[in-house]
Amino acid sequence: MTHFKKVPDSSDGWNYAKNYINLNGNNIITEDHKHTKEVQNLVMEISHPLNGFPIKNSGWDINALDIYAEQLLDFSYDCKGFDYTYNERMSRQIYYITKILKKHPTTRRATAYLWLPEKDLETNMHHPCQIVADYKLRLGKLYATHFFRSHDILQAWPTNVYGLAKLQEKIANDLNVLPGSLTTISASAHIYIE
């Protein structure tokens, strides 16, 4: 089942997602034996993704969000002790995405893939939750769509959206356009039950 919601800003999006999962979610026990409440295929389009931060009661202040965003924008292959980082998986691709959007503004190929089958399917290492980032330059704005196979709405959603909105803003600035909406597609939008 797919549920779509358009929201004006990220604060509204986060609060909507939490409430929707609490009201409509199914109790699921993960392969890691963690109890969650989950909805499948939650799609949220955020009209102004950088508005609404810091989100009240999210546990993330603006300084922590900026640190997260800076790490995402610091295109490096140093994983700093992790099996992967989003910037390590995306950085080279973002360079080419920007380049192709400059050359072919209507391209449908401005897509980054974060899933590495030979690593993510064949090993027990950590697996990225976000697996696709897609950008479209339309009507003078840069639109972003991010597909998450697994999305921790309480803990990860605010930082994910803030960091990805900052990345969208950077790419838009490089293209000399405005950022448009940011859409998250969460195949498993869930809340961990303590």
Tab-separated table of C-alpha atoms in Angstrom:
chain	number	residue	atom	x	y	z
A	1	MET	CA	0.000	0.000	0.000
A	2	THR	CA	1.297	3.471	-0.894
A	3	HIS	CA	0.443	6.657	0.963
A	4	PHE	CA	1.305	10.085	-0.470
A	5	LYS	CA	1.347	13.354	1.446
A	6	LYS	CA	2.474	16.804	0.318
A	7	VAL	CA	3.643	19.008	3.183
A	8	PRO	CA	4.819	22.636	3.280
A	9	ASP	CA	7.982	22.081	5.328
A	10	SER	CA	10.080	19.451	7.079
A	11	SER	CA	8.622	20.003	10.533
A	12	ASP	CA	5.134	19.288	9.205
A	13	GLY	CA	6.494	16.260	7.324
A	14	TRP	CA	8.167	14.719	10.360
A	15	ASN	CA	5.158	15.243	12.611
A	16	TYR	CA	2.801	13.889	9.943
A	17	ALA	CA	4.942	10.770	9.395
A	18	LYS	CA	5.136	10.009	13.133
A	19	ASN	CA	1.379	10.345	13.579
A	20	TYR	CA	0.583	8.374	10.430
A	21	ILE	CA	2.800	5.467	11.522
A	22	ASN	CA	1.404	5.489	15.057
A	23	LEU	CA	-2.175	5.372	13.717
A	24	ASN	CA	-1.725	3.052	10.735
A	25	GLY	CA	1.474	1.106	11.324
A	26	ASN	CA	1.793	-2.639	11.673
A	27	ASN	CA	3.881	-4.225	14.400
A	28	ILE	CA	6.918	-5.827	12.790
A	29	ILE	CA	9.859	-7.638	14.380
A	30	THR	CA	12.970	-7.153	12.258
A	31	GLU	CA	15.638	-9.741	11.440
A	32	ASP	CA	17.659	-8.029	14.200
A	33	HIS	CA	14.834	-8.861	16.655
A	34	LYS	CA	13.859	-5.204	17.046
A	35	HIS	CA	10.229	-4.265	17.503
A	36	THR	CA	8.957	-1.604	15.131
A	37	LYS	CA	5.749	-0.034	13.991
A	38	GLU	CA	5.864	0.208	10.186
A	39	VAL	CA	4.016	1.489	7.163
A	40	GLN	CA	5.093	0.605	3.662
A	41	ASN	CA	5.701	3.065	0.837
A	42	LEU	CA	5.247	6.365	2.627
A	43	VAL	CA	5.852	9.099	0.050
A	44	MET	CA	6.233	12.683	1.229
A	45	GLU	CA	6.832	15.701	-0.974
A	46	ILE	CA	8.230	18.602	1.043
A	47	SER	CA	7.629	21.916	-0.720
A	48	HIS	CA	10.281	23.853	1.230
A	49	PRO	CA	12.587	21.200	2.744
A	50	LEU	CA	14.933	23.570	4.603
A	51	ASN	CA	12.027	25.338	6.317
A	52	GLY	CA	10.949	24.094	9.734
A	53	PHE	CA	14.411	23.312	11.109
A	54	PRO	CA	15.315	22.706	13.823
A	55	ILE	CA	12.261	20.502	14.296
A	56	LYS	CA	10.822	20.874	17.783
A	57	ASN	CA	11.180	17.720	19.944
A	58	SER	CA	13.261	15.882	17.327
A	59	GLY	CA	16.354	15.904	19.538
A	60	TRP	CA	18.385	17.615	16.792
A	61	ASP	CA	19.518	21.206	17.226
A	62	ILE	CA	20.684	23.270	14.274
A	63	ASN	CA	24.382	22.856	15.172
A	64	ALA	CA	24.142	19.048	15.104
A	65	LEU	CA	22.190	19.202	11.841
A	66	ASP	CA	24.811	21.470	10.283
A	67	ILE	CA	27.588	19.068	11.319
A	68	TYR	CA	25.694	16.193	9.691
A	69	ALA	CA	25.122	18.232	6.525
A	70	GLU	CA	28.779	19.304	6.368
A	71	GLN	CA	29.859	15.662	6.564
A	72	LEU	CA	27.475	14.801	3.736
A	73	LEU	CA	28.798	17.668	1.610
A	74	ASP	CA	32.445	16.852	2.415
A	75	PHE	CA	33.030	14.642	-0.594
A	76	SER	CA	35.571	12.195	0.761
A	77	TYR	CA	36.276	8.495	0.586
A	78	ASP	CA	37.389	8.384	4.226
A	79	CYS	CA	34.599	6.480	5.954
A	80	LYS	CA	35.881	7.485	9.421
A	81	GLY	CA	35.475	4.013	10.892
A	82	PHE	CA	32.154	3.158	9.225
A	83	ASP	CA	31.505	0.512	6.574
A	84	TYR	CA	30.170	3.304	4.363
A	85	THR	CA	29.069	6.921	4.538
A	86	TYR	CA	26.563	8.577	2.247
A	87	ASN	CA	29.169	11.050	1.030
A	88	GLU	CA	31.561	8.199	0.209
A	89	ARG	CA	28.859	6.485	-1.834
A	90	MET	CA	27.524	9.666	-3.493
A	91	SER	CA	30.392	12.120	-3.910
A	92	ARG	CA	31.746	11.097	-7.298
A	93	GLN	CA	28.221	10.640	-8.626
A	94	ILE	CA	27.141	14.120	-7.485
A	95	TYR	CA	30.039	15.606	-9.475
A	96	TYR	CA	28.774	13.900	-12.646
A	97	ILE	CA	25.123	14.650	-11.876
A	98	THR	CA	25.922	18.359	-11.695
A	99	LYS	CA	27.988	18.137	-14.872
A	100	ILE	CA	25.248	16.367	-16.860
A	101	LEU	CA	22.534	18.740	-15.592
A	102	LYS	CA	24.616	21.687	-16.808
A	103	LYS	CA	25.068	20.117	-20.229
A	104	HIS	CA	21.585	18.576	-20.598
A	105	PRO	CA	19.102	20.399	-18.312
A	106	THR	CA	16.196	18.077	-19.165
A	107	THR	CA	18.131	14.857	-18.516
A	108	ARG	CA	16.459	11.981	-16.725
A	109	ARG	CA	19.854	10.446	-15.937
A	110	ALA	CA	20.847	12.592	-12.959
A	111	THR	CA	20.613	9.627	-10.607
A	112	ALA	CA	22.972	8.387	-7.897
A	113	TYR	CA	22.900	4.765	-6.737
A	114	LEU	CA	24.114	4.037	-3.235
A	115	TRP	CA	23.478	0.278	-3.184
A	116	LEU	CA	26.487	-1.832	-4.121
A	117	PRO	CA	25.173	-5.376	-4.691
A	118	GLU	CA	28.568	-7.048	-4.381
A	119	LYS	CA	29.004	-5.454	-0.951
A	120	ASP	CA	25.481	-4.913	0.331
A	121	LEU	CA	23.959	-8.256	-0.641
A	122	GLU	CA	26.988	-10.482	-0.205
A	123	THR	CA	28.389	-9.283	3.121
A	124	ASN	CA	27.134	-8.665	6.646
A	125	MET	CA	28.470	-5.114	6.641
A	126	HIS	CA	26.161	-2.182	7.318
A	127	HIS	CA	23.758	-1.480	4.493
A	128	PRO	CA	22.746	2.011	3.416
A	129	CYS	CA	19.139	2.902	4.116
A	130	GLN	CA	18.981	5.387	1.249
A	131	ILE	CA	19.698	3.647	-2.016
A	132	VAL	CA	18.745	6.127	-4.755
A	133	ALA	CA	18.992	9.913	-5.157
A	134	ASP	CA	17.433	11.415	-8.275
A	135	TYR	CA	17.478	15.012	-9.507
A	136	LYS	CA	15.344	16.725	-12.137
A	137	LEU	CA	15.799	20.268	-13.422
A	138	ARG	CA	12.315	21.449	-14.325
A	139	LEU	CA	10.724	24.891	-14.699
A	140	GLY	CA	13.872	26.600	-13.431
A	141	LYS	CA	14.102	24.586	-10.218
A	142	LEU	CA	16.027	21.531	-9.069
A	143	TYR	CA	13.761	18.793	-7.681
A	144	ALA	CA	15.106	15.906	-5.597
A	145	THR	CA	13.691	12.438	-4.970
A	146	HIS	CA	15.266	10.027	-2.473
A	147	PHE	CA	14.355	6.361	-2.141
A	148	PHE	CA	14.943	4.686	1.232
A	149	ARG	CA	14.616	0.920	1.568
A	150	SER	CA	14.423	1.427	5.358
A	151	HIS	CA	13.708	4.716	7.129
A	152	ASP	CA	13.856	5.304	10.881
A	153	ILE	CA	11.401	8.180	11.077
A	154	LEU	CA	12.104	9.251	14.678
A	155	GLN	CA	15.907	9.224	14.666
A	156	ALA	CA	17.076	9.434	11.050
A	157	TRP	CA	14.414	11.252	9.031
A	158	PRO	CA	15.174	14.796	10.328
A	159	THR	CA	18.927	14.501	9.697
A	160	ASN	CA	18.448	12.736	6.359
A	161	VAL	CA	16.095	15.405	5.053
A	162	TYR	CA	18.196	18.294	6.350
A	163	GLY	CA	21.434	16.941	4.908
A	164	LEU	CA	19.836	16.020	1.583
A	165	ALA	CA	18.119	19.417	1.359
A	166	LYS	CA	21.505	21.076	1.921
A	167	LEU	CA	22.970	18.882	-0.836
A	168	GLN	CA	20.067	19.816	-3.127
A	169	GLU	CA	20.694	23.488	-2.332
A	170	LYS	CA	24.400	23.104	-3.190
A	171	ILE	CA	23.670	21.431	-6.526
A	172	ALA	CA	21.012	24.077	-7.300
A	173	ASN	CA	23.515	26.842	-6.508
A	174	ASP	CA	26.083	25.191	-8.790
A	175	LEU	CA	23.433	25.197	-11.537
A	176	ASN	CA	22.358	28.773	-10.745
A	177	VAL	CA	18.743	27.715	-10.107
A	178	LEU	CA	16.472	27.528	-7.081
A	179	PRO	CA	15.836	24.293	-5.184
A	180	GLY	CA	12.366	22.855	-5.679
A	181	SER	CA	10.603	20.292	-3.539
A	182	LEU	CA	12.298	17.263	-1.996
A	183	THR	CA	10.472	13.933	-1.978
A	184	THR	CA	11.234	10.955	0.235
A	185	ILE	CA	9.959	7.511	-0.711
A	186	SER	CA	10.256	5.246	2.314
A	187	ALA	CA	9.647	1.588	1.449
A	188	SER	CA	9.670	0.830	5.181
A	189	ALA	CA	8.845	3.916	7.221
A	190	HIS	CA	9.122	2.812	10.807
A	191	ILE	CA	9.411	3.769	14.441
A	192	TYR	CA	11.338	1.585	16.855
A	193	ILE	CA	9.321	0.507	19.871
A	194	GLU	CA	11.454	0.670	23.018
